[in-house]
Amino acid sequence: MGVQAGLPKVVKRRVNALKNLQVKCAHIEAKFYEEVHELERKYAALYQPLFDKRSDIVKAAYEPTDEECEWKADEEEELTDEMKEKAKLEEEKKDEEKEDPKGIPEFWLTVFKNVDLLSDMLQEHDEPILKHLQDIKVKFSDPGQPMSFTLEFHFEPNDFFTNTVLTKTYKMRSEPDESDPFSFDGPEIMSCTGCTIDWTKGKNVTLKTIKKKQKHKGRGTVRTVTKTVPNDSFFNFFTPPEVPENGELDEDSEAVLAADFEIGHFIRERIVPRAVLYFTGEAIEDDDDDYDEEGEEADDEEGEEEADEENDADYDPKV
């Protein structure tokens, strides 16, 4: 109870009254976040034509005009006309030597590789598939419906699966938990659902086949059997653990979902709105600037802990 335990009874009563006011504040705050969600939905519709044009440029459905392609970088301001002409000639010479690529090749794959949170999920066998990713869109729930958002991953026709769109939906809640109203801090993801990927035969990277030797108990003969087991892949993102109706999860599933929710939020709030800056690496520099020196020290300590765990004979990274 802390401070409250040592207070006179009459003061405790008044503190309880303040707590009841605080609960009412939490309920008003929940309404505030519901309106924020409505605003997000409204502005998502305004951003979408710009994101659609971005997608058309990436996949070579639209060739931007010279005017649209003109970008005045800071360092170019200091270049003399002679230097600019020289740079232009070198650029044209390079272009002549290369094949003329369409759109912006491997745009989204490069974004994924540039962002630690996403590149940690990537396996080598995922990369050829993600070269076919043409766009990621965010769709918000309709007005009056429970709060949620869906991430849509749009793929061009490919040899790996027949889906043109893979989806992941995150259901959210924006109301204080009755048992702990003071912990309310805005909308939180409650659960998520993926989609079925219709893999082409032999192309499912989320599974691998292993050969195992089995010894016959009676005869002692050994035979080799082939087993299919789960395989690490970014595409496991579309089959998250199910949240049981009672909401209770084992520790492993809880950890997987916590990471999943973080990734979902990050794609929605950062990657989709600012994709080109993650492609060029500029947004990553901005993200790094958000961390001060204390954060770096904390990272170092974490690194030391990881090193200790790796040196520990009993440490199992899967646990």
PDB file of C-alpha atoms in Angstrom:
ATOM      1  CA  MET A   1       0.000   0.000   0.000  1.00  0.00           C
ATOM      2  CA  GLY A   2       3.021   2.327   0.467  1.00  0.00           C
ATOM      3  CA  VAL A   3       2.173   5.889   1.543  1.00  0.00           C
ATOM      4  CA  GLN A   4      -1.537   5.194   1.929  1.00  0.00           C
ATOM      5  CA  ALA A   5      -0.980   2.662   4.726  1.00  0.00           C
ATOM      6  CA  GLY A   6       0.400   5.320   7.094  1.00  0.00           C
ATOM      7  CA  LEU A   7      -2.333   7.878   6.477  1.00  0.00           C
ATOM      8  CA  PRO A   8      -5.086   8.760   8.994  1.00  0.00           C
ATOM      9  CA  LYS A   9      -8.401   7.072   8.258  1.00  0.00           C
ATOM     10  CA  VAL A  10     -10.162  10.281   7.201  1.00  0.00           C
ATOM     11  CA  VAL A  11      -7.381  11.070   4.706  1.00  0.00           C
ATOM     12  CA  LYS A  12      -7.483   7.493   3.348  1.00  0.00           C
ATOM     13  CA  ARG A  13     -11.185   7.983   2.602  1.00  0.00           C
ATOM     14  CA  ARG A  14     -10.422  11.116   0.613  1.00  0.00           C
ATOM     15  CA  VAL A  15      -7.604   9.348  -1.277  1.00  0.00           C
ATOM     16  CA  ASN A  16     -10.120   6.643  -2.232  1.00  0.00           C
ATOM     17  CA  ALA A  17     -12.379   9.392  -3.577  1.00  0.00           C
ATOM     18  CA  LEU A  18      -9.453  10.627  -5.710  1.00  0.00           C
ATOM     19  CA  LYS A  19      -8.895   7.084  -6.982  1.00  0.00           C
ATOM     20  CA  ASN A  20     -12.534   6.864  -8.040  1.00  0.00           C
ATOM     21  CA  LEU A  21     -12.068  10.136  -9.923  1.00  0.00           C
ATOM     22  CA  GLN A  22      -8.969   8.624 -11.526  1.00  0.00           C
ATOM     23  CA  VAL A  23     -10.988   5.647 -12.788  1.00  0.00           C
ATOM     24  CA  LYS A  24     -13.454   8.086 -14.374  1.00  0.00           C
ATOM     25  CA  CYS A  25     -10.490   9.857 -16.013  1.00  0.00           C
ATOM     26  CA  ALA A  26      -9.332   6.513 -17.457  1.00  0.00           C
ATOM     27  CA  HIS A  27     -12.774   5.973 -19.022  1.00  0.00           C
ATOM     28  CA  ILE A  28     -12.715   9.461 -20.567  1.00  0.00           C
ATOM     29  CA  GLU A  29      -9.178   8.760 -21.845  1.00  0.00           C
ATOM     30  CA  ALA A  30     -10.500   5.580 -23.490  1.00  0.00           C
ATOM     31  CA  LYS A  31     -13.085   7.685 -25.361  1.00  0.00           C
ATOM     32  CA  PHE A  32     -10.293  10.064 -26.401  1.00  0.00           C
ATOM     33  CA  TYR A  33      -8.354   7.182 -27.967  1.00  0.00           C
ATOM     34  CA  GLU A  34     -11.495   5.980 -29.755  1.00  0.00           C
ATOM     35  CA  GLU A  35     -11.750   9.415 -31.372  1.00  0.00           C
ATOM     36  CA  VAL A  36      -8.032   9.297 -32.224  1.00  0.00           C
ATOM     37  CA  HIS A  37      -8.725   5.995 -34.002  1.00  0.00           C
ATOM     38  CA  GLU A  38     -11.524   7.691 -35.981  1.00  0.00           C
ATOM     39  CA  LEU A  39      -9.107  10.478 -36.948  1.00  0.00           C
ATOM     40  CA  GLU A  40      -6.501   7.906 -38.004  1.00  0.00           C
ATOM     41  CA  ARG A  41      -9.117   6.281 -40.214  1.00  0.00           C
ATOM     42  CA  LYS A  42     -10.064   9.655 -41.752  1.00  0.00           C
ATOM     43  CA  TYR A  43      -6.452  10.595 -42.507  1.00  0.00           C
ATOM     44  CA  ALA A  44      -5.611   7.087 -43.759  1.00  0.00           C
ATOM     45  CA  ALA A  45      -8.057   7.790 -46.603  1.00  0.00           C
ATOM     46  CA  LEU A  46      -6.178  11.026 -47.408  1.00  0.00           C
ATOM     47  CA  TYR A  47      -2.759   9.335 -47.390  1.00  0.00           C
ATOM     48  CA  GLN A  48      -3.892   6.364 -49.497  1.00  0.00           C
ATOM     49  CA  PRO A  49      -3.742   8.026 -52.959  1.00  0.00           C
ATOM     50  CA  LEU A  50      -0.104   8.988 -52.201  1.00  0.00           C
ATOM     51  CA  PHE A  51       0.708   5.451 -51.026  1.00  0.00           C
ATOM     52  CA  ASP A  52      -0.999   4.056 -54.162  1.00  0.00           C
ATOM     53  CA  LYS A  53       1.207   6.271 -56.337  1.00  0.00           C
ATOM     54  CA  ARG A  54       4.258   5.094 -54.370  1.00  0.00           C
ATOM     55  CA  SER A  55       3.226   1.505 -55.075  1.00  0.00           C
ATOM     56  CA  ASP A  56       2.748   2.240 -58.801  1.00  0.00           C
ATOM     57  CA  ILE A  57       6.253   3.742 -59.020  1.00  0.00           C
ATOM     58  CA  VAL A  58       7.817   0.806 -57.115  1.00  0.00           C
ATOM     59  CA  LYS A  59       6.197  -1.813 -59.352  1.00  0.00           C
ATOM     60  CA  ALA A  60       6.736   0.187 -62.586  1.00  0.00           C
ATOM     61  CA  ALA A  61       3.035   0.805 -63.237  1.00  0.00           C
ATOM     62  CA  TYR A  62       3.765   4.554 -63.347  1.00  0.00           C
ATOM     63  CA  GLU A  63       6.853   6.448 -64.497  1.00  0.00           C
ATOM     64  CA  PRO A  64       7.216   9.722 -62.570  1.00  0.00           C
ATOM     65  CA  THR A  65       7.828  12.918 -64.534  1.00  0.00           C
ATOM     66  CA  ASP A  66      11.137  14.834 -64.468  1.00  0.00           C
ATOM     67  CA  GLU A  67       9.475  17.393 -62.215  1.00  0.00           C
ATOM     68  CA  GLU A  68       8.330  14.689 -59.774  1.00  0.00           C
ATOM     69  CA  CYS A  69      11.840  13.222 -59.722  1.00  0.00           C
ATOM     70  CA  GLU A  70      13.630  16.461 -58.971  1.00  0.00           C
ATOM     71  CA  TRP A  71      15.078  16.391 -55.466  1.00  0.00           C
ATOM     72  CA  LYS A  72      17.240  19.177 -54.105  1.00  0.00           C
ATOM     73  CA  ALA A  73      19.624  17.546 -51.641  1.00  0.00           C
ATOM     74  CA  ASP A  74      21.521  19.788 -49.207  1.00  0.00           C
ATOM     75  CA  GLU A  75      24.984  18.826 -50.443  1.00  0.00           C
ATOM     76  CA  GLU A  76      24.039  19.579 -54.070  1.00  0.00           C
ATOM     77  CA  GLU A  77      23.577  23.250 -53.204  1.00  0.00           C
ATOM     78  CA  GLU A  78      27.348  23.622 -52.808  1.00  0.00           C
ATOM     79  CA  LEU A  79      28.280  21.921 -56.102  1.00  0.00           C
ATOM     80  CA  THR A  80      29.520  24.085 -58.974  1.00  0.00           C
ATOM     81  CA  ASP A  81      27.858  23.788 -62.389  1.00  0.00           C
ATOM     82  CA  GLU A  82      30.973  22.067 -63.722  1.00  0.00           C
ATOM     83  CA  MET A  83      30.885  19.433 -60.951  1.00  0.00           C
ATOM     84  CA  LYS A  84      27.169  18.889 -61.505  1.00  0.00           C
ATOM     85  CA  GLU A  85      27.733  18.311 -65.245  1.00  0.00           C
ATOM     86  CA  LYS A  86      30.565  15.862 -64.515  1.00  0.00           C
ATOM     87  CA  ALA A  87      28.412  13.939 -62.004  1.00  0.00           C
ATOM     88  CA  LYS A  88      25.533  13.849 -64.506  1.00  0.00           C
ATOM     89  CA  LEU A  89      27.774  12.409 -67.258  1.00  0.00           C
ATOM     90  CA  GLU A  90      29.139   9.740 -64.892  1.00  0.00           C
ATOM     91  CA  GLU A  91      25.599   8.816 -63.836  1.00  0.00           C
ATOM     92  CA  GLU A  92      24.499   8.513 -67.498  1.00  0.00           C
ATOM     93  CA  LYS A  93      27.540   6.366 -68.303  1.00  0.00           C
ATOM     94  CA  LYS A  94      26.708   4.013 -65.388  1.00  0.00           C
ATOM     95  CA  ASP A  95      23.095   3.794 -66.544  1.00  0.00           C
ATOM     96  CA  GLU A  96      24.199   2.836 -70.063  1.00  0.00           C
ATOM     97  CA  GLU A  97      26.350   0.018 -68.703  1.00  0.00           C
ATOM     98  CA  LYS A  98      23.488  -1.484 -66.675  1.00  0.00           C
ATOM     99  CA  GLU A  99      20.273  -3.053 -67.832  1.00  0.00           C
ATOM    100  CA  ASP A 100      17.324  -0.706 -67.490  1.00  0.00           C
ATOM    101  CA  PRO A 101      15.561  -1.907 -64.329  1.00  0.00           C
ATOM    102  CA  LYS A 102      11.812  -1.539 -63.976  1.00  0.00           C
ATOM    103  CA  GLY A 103      10.371   0.426 -61.047  1.00  0.00           C
ATOM    104  CA  ILE A 104      12.401   0.112 -57.843  1.00  0.00           C
ATOM    105  CA  PRO A 105      13.664  -3.500 -57.628  1.00  0.00           C
ATOM    106  CA  GLU A 106      13.549  -5.237 -54.241  1.00  0.00           C
ATOM    107  CA  PHE A 107      12.082  -2.116 -52.599  1.00  0.00           C
ATOM    108  CA  TRP A 108      10.254  -3.836 -49.731  1.00  0.00           C
ATOM    109  CA  LEU A 109      12.889  -6.551 -49.302  1.00  0.00           C
ATOM    110  CA  THR A 110      15.484  -3.787 -48.824  1.00  0.00           C
ATOM    111  CA  VAL A 111      13.222  -2.091 -46.260  1.00  0.00           C
ATOM    112  CA  PHE A 112      12.974  -5.392 -44.355  1.00  0.00           C
ATOM    113  CA  LYS A 113      16.730  -5.941 -44.470  1.00  0.00           C
ATOM    114  CA  ASN A 114      17.411  -2.395 -43.243  1.00  0.00           C
ATOM    115  CA  VAL A 115      15.192  -2.672 -40.132  1.00  0.00           C
ATOM    116  CA  ASP A 116      16.560  -4.856 -37.323  1.00  0.00           C
ATOM    117  CA  LEU A 117      13.105  -5.761 -36.005  1.00  0.00           C
ATOM    118  CA  LEU A 118      12.170  -7.203 -39.403  1.00  0.00           C
ATOM    119  CA  SER A 119      15.547  -8.502 -40.580  1.00  0.00           C
ATOM    120  CA  ASP A 120      15.700 -10.671 -37.423  1.00  0.00           C
ATOM    121  CA  MET A 121      12.671 -12.555 -38.786  1.00  0.00           C
ATOM    122  CA  LEU A 122      14.127 -12.954 -42.272  1.00  0.00           C
ATOM    123  CA  GLN A 123      15.756 -16.188 -43.362  1.00  0.00           C
ATOM    124  CA  GLU A 124      17.759 -16.606 -46.543  1.00  0.00           C
ATOM    125  CA  HIS A 125      14.996 -18.732 -48.067  1.00  0.00           C
ATOM    126  CA  ASP A 126      12.468 -15.901 -47.493  1.00  0.00           C
ATOM    127  CA  GLU A 127      14.359 -13.377 -49.606  1.00  0.00           C
ATOM    128  CA  PRO A 128      13.493 -14.717 -53.087  1.00  0.00           C
ATOM    129  CA  ILE A 129       9.797 -14.614 -52.056  1.00  0.00           C
ATOM    130  CA  LEU A 130       9.920 -11.079 -50.638  1.00  0.00           C
ATOM    131  CA  LYS A 131      11.384  -9.836 -53.930  1.00  0.00           C
ATOM    132  CA  HIS A 132       7.802 -10.285 -55.180  1.00  0.00           C
ATOM    133  CA  LEU A 133       6.278  -8.098 -52.414  1.00  0.00           C
ATOM    134  CA  GLN A 134       4.866  -5.022 -54.160  1.00  0.00           C
ATOM    135  CA  ASP A 135       3.051  -3.144 -51.404  1.00  0.00           C
ATOM    136  CA  ILE A 136       1.990  -3.167 -47.744  1.00  0.00           C
ATOM    137  CA  LYS A 137      -1.300  -1.473 -46.904  1.00  0.00           C
ATOM    138  CA  VAL A 138      -3.009  -0.704 -43.596  1.00  0.00           C
ATOM    139  CA  LYS A 139      -6.797  -1.031 -43.408  1.00  0.00           C
ATOM    140  CA  PHE A 140      -8.697   0.199 -40.339  1.00  0.00           C
ATOM    141  CA  SER A 141     -11.927  -1.306 -39.007  1.00  0.00           C
ATOM    142  CA  ASP A 142     -15.182   0.301 -40.165  1.00  0.00           C
ATOM    143  CA  PRO A 143     -16.890   2.914 -37.953  1.00  0.00           C
ATOM    144  CA  GLY A 144     -18.959   1.327 -35.197  1.00  0.00           C
ATOM    145  CA  GLN A 145     -17.035  -1.967 -35.434  1.00  0.00           C
ATOM    146  CA  PRO A 146     -14.635  -3.213 -32.710  1.00  0.00           C
ATOM    147  CA  MET A 147     -11.282  -1.431 -33.023  1.00  0.00           C
ATOM    148  CA  SER A 148      -8.808  -3.272 -35.263  1.00  0.00           C
ATOM    149  CA  PHE A 149      -6.400  -2.840 -38.155  1.00  0.00           C
ATOM    150  CA  THR A 150      -5.319  -5.187 -40.946  1.00  0.00           C
ATOM    151  CA  LEU A 151      -1.931  -5.319 -42.637  1.00  0.00           C
ATOM    152  CA  GLU A 152      -2.207  -6.362 -46.281  1.00  0.00           C
ATOM    153  CA  PHE A 153       0.912  -7.693 -48.035  1.00  0.00           C
ATOM    154  CA  HIS A 154       0.382  -7.476 -51.821  1.00  0.00           C
ATOM    155  CA  PHE A 155       2.445  -9.858 -53.977  1.00  0.00           C
ATOM    156  CA  GLU A 156       2.899 -10.075 -57.731  1.00  0.00           C
ATOM    157  CA  PRO A 157       2.295 -13.543 -59.262  1.00  0.00           C
ATOM    158  CA  ASN A 158       5.121 -15.840 -58.170  1.00  0.00           C
ATOM    159  CA  ASP A 159       6.193 -19.496 -58.035  1.00  0.00           C
ATOM    160  CA  PHE A 160       5.860 -19.803 -54.249  1.00  0.00           C
ATOM    161  CA  PHE A 161       2.145 -19.364 -53.467  1.00  0.00           C
ATOM    162  CA  THR A 162      -1.066 -18.526 -55.295  1.00  0.00           C
ATOM    163  CA  ASN A 163      -2.272 -15.769 -52.911  1.00  0.00           C
ATOM    164  CA  THR A 164      -2.042 -12.235 -54.273  1.00  0.00           C
ATOM    165  CA  VAL A 165      -2.585 -10.746 -50.790  1.00  0.00           C
ATOM    166  CA  LEU A 166      -1.527 -12.084 -47.369  1.00  0.00           C
ATOM    167  CA  THR A 167      -3.295 -10.508 -44.381  1.00  0.00           C
ATOM    168  CA  LYS A 168      -2.733 -10.099 -40.658  1.00  0.00           C
ATOM    169  CA  THR A 169      -5.475  -8.552 -38.504  1.00  0.00           C
ATOM    170  CA  TYR A 170      -4.866  -7.074 -35.046  1.00  0.00           C
ATOM    171  CA  LYS A 171      -7.836  -6.692 -32.706  1.00  0.00           C
ATOM    172  CA  MET A 172      -7.519  -3.877 -30.195  1.00  0.00           C
ATOM    173  CA  ARG A 173      -9.222  -2.743 -27.026  1.00  0.00           C
ATOM    174  CA  SER A 174      -9.501   0.819 -25.799  1.00  0.00           C
ATOM    175  CA  GLU A 175     -11.078   0.532 -22.385  1.00  0.00           C
ATOM    176  CA  PRO A 176      -9.624   0.242 -18.893  1.00  0.00           C
ATOM    177  CA  ASP A 177      -9.384  -3.259 -17.433  1.00  0.00           C
ATOM    178  CA  GLU A 178     -11.883  -3.383 -14.559  1.00  0.00           C
ATOM    179  CA  SER A 179      -9.454  -5.322 -12.368  1.00  0.00           C
ATOM    180  CA  ASP A 180      -6.626  -2.808 -12.991  1.00  0.00           C
ATOM    181  CA  PRO A 181      -7.994   0.471 -14.403  1.00  0.00           C
ATOM    182  CA  PHE A 182      -4.877   2.485 -13.502  1.00  0.00           C
ATOM    183  CA  SER A 183      -2.708   0.497 -15.914  1.00  0.00           C
ATOM    184  CA  PHE A 184      -4.675   1.877 -18.898  1.00  0.00           C
ATOM    185  CA  ASP A 185      -2.341   3.579 -21.331  1.00  0.00           C
ATOM    186  CA  GLY A 186      -4.240   3.743 -24.599  1.00  0.00           C
ATOM    187  CA  PRO A 187      -5.447   1.057 -27.017  1.00  0.00           C
ATOM    188  CA  GLU A 188      -3.739  -2.311 -26.727  1.00  0.00           C
ATOM    189  CA  ILE A 189      -3.676  -5.265 -29.091  1.00  0.00           C
ATOM    190  CA  MET A 190      -5.659  -8.149 -27.645  1.00  0.00           C
ATOM    191  CA  SER A 191      -5.207 -10.789 -30.343  1.00  0.00           C
ATOM    192  CA  CYS A 192      -4.235 -11.257 -33.970  1.00  0.00           C
ATOM    193  CA  THR A 193      -5.182 -13.581 -36.783  1.00  0.00           C
ATOM    194  CA  GLY A 194      -3.217 -14.444 -39.889  1.00  0.00           C
ATOM    195  CA  CYS A 195      -4.295 -16.120 -43.107  1.00  0.00           C
ATOM    196  CA  THR A 196      -3.799 -19.406 -44.919  1.00  0.00           C
ATOM    197  CA  ILE A 197      -0.937 -19.327 -47.405  1.00  0.00           C
ATOM    198  CA  ASP A 198      -1.676 -21.501 -50.457  1.00  0.00           C
ATOM    199  CA  TRP A 199       1.854 -22.742 -51.057  1.00  0.00           C
ATOM    200  CA  THR A 200       2.876 -24.259 -54.366  1.00  0.00           C
ATOM    201  CA  LYS A 201       3.932 -27.892 -53.878  1.00  0.00           C
ATOM    202  CA  GLY A 202       7.462 -28.116 -52.476  1.00  0.00           C
ATOM    203  CA  LYS A 203       7.773 -24.338 -51.927  1.00  0.00           C
ATOM    204  CA  ASN A 204       6.511 -24.021 -48.323  1.00  0.00           C
ATOM    205  CA  VAL A 205       9.446 -22.401 -46.509  1.00  0.00           C
ATOM    206  CA  THR A 206       7.705 -22.650 -43.102  1.00  0.00           C
ATOM    207  CA  LEU A 207       8.265 -26.427 -43.130  1.00  0.00           C
ATOM    208  CA  LYS A 208      11.349 -28.555 -43.696  1.00  0.00           C
ATOM    209  CA  THR A 209      11.844 -32.282 -44.059  1.00  0.00           C
ATOM    210  CA  ILE A 210      14.385 -34.081 -41.930  1.00  0.00           C
ATOM    211  CA  LYS A 211      15.529 -37.700 -42.051  1.00  0.00           C
ATOM    212  CA  LYS A 212      15.480 -39.628 -38.795  1.00  0.00           C
ATOM    213  CA  LYS A 213      16.766 -43.104 -37.992  1.00  0.00           C
ATOM    214  CA  GLN A 214      14.433 -45.397 -36.049  1.00  0.00           C
ATOM    215  CA  LYS A 215      15.470 -48.663 -34.427  1.00  0.00           C
ATOM    216  CA  HIS A 216      12.946 -51.511 -34.290  1.00  0.00           C
ATOM    217  CA  LYS A 217      12.502 -52.580 -30.666  1.00  0.00           C
ATOM    218  CA  GLY A 218      12.206 -56.296 -31.373  1.00  0.00           C
ATOM    219  CA  ARG A 219      14.302 -56.948 -34.455  1.00  0.00           C
ATOM    220  CA  GLY A 220      16.945 -54.307 -33.872  1.00  0.00           C
ATOM    221  CA  THR A 221      16.768 -53.244 -37.513  1.00  0.00           C
ATOM    222  CA  VAL A 222      17.190 -49.573 -38.354  1.00  0.00           C
ATOM    223  CA  ARG A 223      15.052 -47.692 -40.866  1.00  0.00           C
ATOM    224  CA  THR A 224      15.193 -44.066 -42.034  1.00  0.00           C
ATOM    225  CA  VAL A 225      11.969 -42.078 -41.937  1.00  0.00           C
ATOM    226  CA  THR A 226      11.288 -38.623 -43.313  1.00  0.00           C
ATOM    227  CA  LYS A 227       9.566 -36.161 -40.984  1.00  0.00           C
ATOM    228  CA  THR A 228       8.174 -32.706 -41.717  1.00  0.00           C
ATOM    229  CA  VAL A 229       8.962 -30.179 -38.981  1.00  0.00           C
ATOM    230  CA  PRO A 230       8.439 -26.410 -38.569  1.00  0.00           C
ATOM    231  CA  ASN A 231      11.098 -24.175 -40.098  1.00  0.00           C
ATOM    232  CA  ASP A 232      12.137 -20.622 -39.188  1.00  0.00           C
ATOM    233  CA  SER A 233      10.675 -18.157 -41.677  1.00  0.00           C
ATOM    234  CA  PHE A 234       9.242 -14.647 -41.875  1.00  0.00           C
ATOM    235  CA  PHE A 235       6.059 -16.277 -43.206  1.00  0.00           C
ATOM    236  CA  ASN A 236       5.349 -17.783 -39.770  1.00  0.00           C
ATOM    237  CA  PHE A 237       4.167 -14.204 -39.087  1.00  0.00           C
ATOM    238  CA  PHE A 238       0.871 -15.248 -40.734  1.00  0.00           C
ATOM    239  CA  THR A 239       0.252 -18.121 -38.278  1.00  0.00           C
ATOM    240  CA  PRO A 240       0.484 -16.523 -34.797  1.00  0.00           C
ATOM    241  CA  PRO A 241      -0.412 -18.503 -31.655  1.00  0.00           C
ATOM    242  CA  GLU A 242      -4.147 -18.513 -30.981  1.00  0.00           C
ATOM    243  CA  VAL A 243      -5.332 -16.711 -27.865  1.00  0.00           C
ATOM    244  CA  PRO A 244      -7.676 -19.059 -25.949  1.00  0.00           C
ATOM    245  CA  GLU A 245     -11.077 -17.689 -24.906  1.00  0.00           C
ATOM    246  CA  ASN A 246      -9.981 -17.437 -21.267  1.00  0.00           C
ATOM    247  CA  GLY A 247      -7.048 -15.320 -22.499  1.00  0.00           C
ATOM    248  CA  GLU A 248      -4.462 -17.475 -20.686  1.00  0.00           C
ATOM    249  CA  LEU A 249      -1.318 -18.341 -22.642  1.00  0.00           C
ATOM    250  CA  ASP A 250       1.808 -20.302 -21.831  1.00  0.00           C
ATOM    251  CA  GLU A 251       5.015 -18.267 -21.463  1.00  0.00           C
ATOM    252  CA  ASP A 252       6.405 -19.132 -24.916  1.00  0.00           C
ATOM    253  CA  SER A 253       3.211 -18.155 -26.742  1.00  0.00           C
ATOM    254  CA  GLU A 254       2.973 -14.975 -24.671  1.00  0.00           C
ATOM    255  CA  ALA A 255       6.525 -13.989 -25.663  1.00  0.00           C
ATOM    256  CA  VAL A 256       5.833 -14.757 -29.342  1.00  0.00           C
ATOM    257  CA  LEU A 257       2.640 -12.673 -29.275  1.00  0.00           C
ATOM    258  CA  ALA A 258       4.293  -9.755 -27.441  1.00  0.00           C
ATOM    259  CA  ALA A 259       6.972  -9.611 -30.160  1.00  0.00           C
ATOM    260  CA  ASP A 260       4.319 -10.024 -32.848  1.00  0.00           C
ATOM    261  CA  PHE A 261       2.249  -7.111 -31.491  1.00  0.00           C
ATOM    262  CA  GLU A 262       5.357  -4.909 -31.448  1.00  0.00           C
ATOM    263  CA  ILE A 263       6.100  -5.788 -35.086  1.00  0.00           C
ATOM    264  CA  GLY A 264       2.475  -5.172 -36.117  1.00  0.00           C
ATOM    265  CA  HIS A 265       2.483  -1.730 -34.494  1.00  0.00           C
ATOM    266  CA  PHE A 266       5.862  -0.898 -36.027  1.00  0.00           C
ATOM    267  CA  ILE A 267       4.790  -1.842 -39.560  1.00  0.00           C
ATOM    268  CA  ARG A 268       1.584   0.167 -39.173  1.00  0.00           C
ATOM    269  CA  GLU A 269       3.023   3.257 -37.500  1.00  0.00           C
ATOM    270  CA  ARG A 270       6.484   3.531 -39.020  1.00  0.00           C
ATOM    271  CA  ILE A 271       7.182   1.264 -41.996  1.00  0.00           C
ATOM    272  CA  VAL A 272       4.076   1.894 -44.126  1.00  0.00           C
ATOM    273  CA  PRO A 273       3.991   5.695 -43.668  1.00  0.00           C
ATOM    274  CA  ARG A 274       7.753   6.183 -44.180  1.00  0.00           C
ATOM    275  CA  ALA A 275       8.818   3.259 -46.376  1.00  0.00           C
ATOM    276  CA  VAL A 276      11.135   5.218 -48.695  1.00  0.00           C
ATOM    277  CA  LEU A 277      13.133   6.529 -45.714  1.00  0.00           C
ATOM    278  CA  TYR A 278      13.669   2.969 -44.462  1.00  0.00           C
ATOM    279  CA  PHE A 279      14.651   1.959 -48.007  1.00  0.00           C
ATOM    280  CA  THR A 280      17.335   4.693 -48.133  1.00  0.00           C
ATOM    281  CA  GLY A 281      18.312   4.208 -44.470  1.00  0.00           C
ATOM    282  CA  GLU A 282      17.469   7.802 -43.474  1.00  0.00           C
ATOM    283  CA  ALA A 283      14.666   6.767 -41.095  1.00  0.00           C
ATOM    284  CA  ILE A 284      17.011   4.299 -39.384  1.00  0.00           C
ATOM    285  CA  GLU A 285      19.411   7.161 -38.639  1.00  0.00           C
ATOM    286  CA  ASP A 286      16.468   9.130 -37.217  1.00  0.00           C
ATOM    287  CA  ASP A 287      15.460   6.153 -35.066  1.00  0.00           C
ATOM    288  CA  ASP A 288      19.040   5.899 -33.783  1.00  0.00           C
ATOM    289  CA  ASP A 289      18.930   9.584 -32.832  1.00  0.00           C
ATOM    290  CA  ASP A 290      15.961   8.805 -30.560  1.00  0.00           C
ATOM    291  CA  TYR A 291      18.289   6.891 -28.250  1.00  0.00           C
ATOM    292  CA  ASP A 292      20.527   8.738 -25.820  1.00  0.00           C
ATOM    293  CA  GLU A 293      23.771   7.501 -24.289  1.00  0.00           C
ATOM    294  CA  GLU A 294      21.964   5.881 -21.360  1.00  0.00           C
ATOM    295  CA  GLY A 295      20.123   3.677 -23.858  1.00  0.00           C
ATOM    296  CA  GLU A 296      23.438   2.589 -25.336  1.00  0.00           C
ATOM    297  CA  GLU A 297      24.733   1.688 -21.892  1.00  0.00           C
ATOM    298  CA  ALA A 298      21.612  -0.351 -21.245  1.00  0.00           C
ATOM    299  CA  ASP A 299      22.201  -2.168 -24.549  1.00  0.00           C
ATOM    300  CA  ASP A 300      25.777  -2.939 -23.501  1.00  0.00           C
ATOM    301  CA  GLU A 301      24.570  -4.414 -20.239  1.00  0.00           C
ATOM    302  CA  GLU A 302      22.049  -6.501 -22.122  1.00  0.00           C
ATOM    303  CA  GLY A 303      24.848  -7.693 -24.394  1.00  0.00           C
ATOM    304  CA  GLU A 304      26.889  -8.718 -21.359  1.00  0.00           C
ATOM    305  CA  GLU A 305      23.917 -10.660 -20.007  1.00  0.00           C
ATOM    306  CA  GLU A 306      23.528 -12.440 -23.342  1.00  0.00           C
ATOM    307  CA  ALA A 307      27.212 -13.258 -23.374  1.00  0.00           C
ATOM    308  CA  ASP A 308      26.920 -14.681 -19.848  1.00  0.00           C
ATOM    309  CA  GLU A 309      23.969 -16.793 -20.929  1.00  0.00           C
ATOM    310  CA  GLU A 310      25.905 -18.138 -23.885  1.00  0.00           C
ATOM    311  CA  ASN A 311      28.808 -19.107 -21.633  1.00  0.00           C
ATOM    312  CA  ASP A 312      26.452 -20.870 -19.220  1.00  0.00           C
ATOM    313  CA  ALA A 313      26.475 -24.636 -19.931  1.00  0.00           C
ATOM    314  CA  ASP A 314      22.831 -24.956 -18.820  1.00  0.00           C
ATOM    315  CA  TYR A 315      21.606 -22.098 -20.983  1.00  0.00           C
ATOM    316  CA  ASP A 316      19.190 -23.141 -23.703  1.00  0.00           C
ATOM    317  CA  PRO A 317      18.441 -20.349 -26.222  1.00  0.00           C
ATOM    318  CA  LYS A 318      15.092 -21.972 -27.098  1.00  0.00           C
ATOM    319  CA  VAL A 319      13.752 -21.603 -23.557  1.00  0.00           C
TER     320      VAL A 319
END
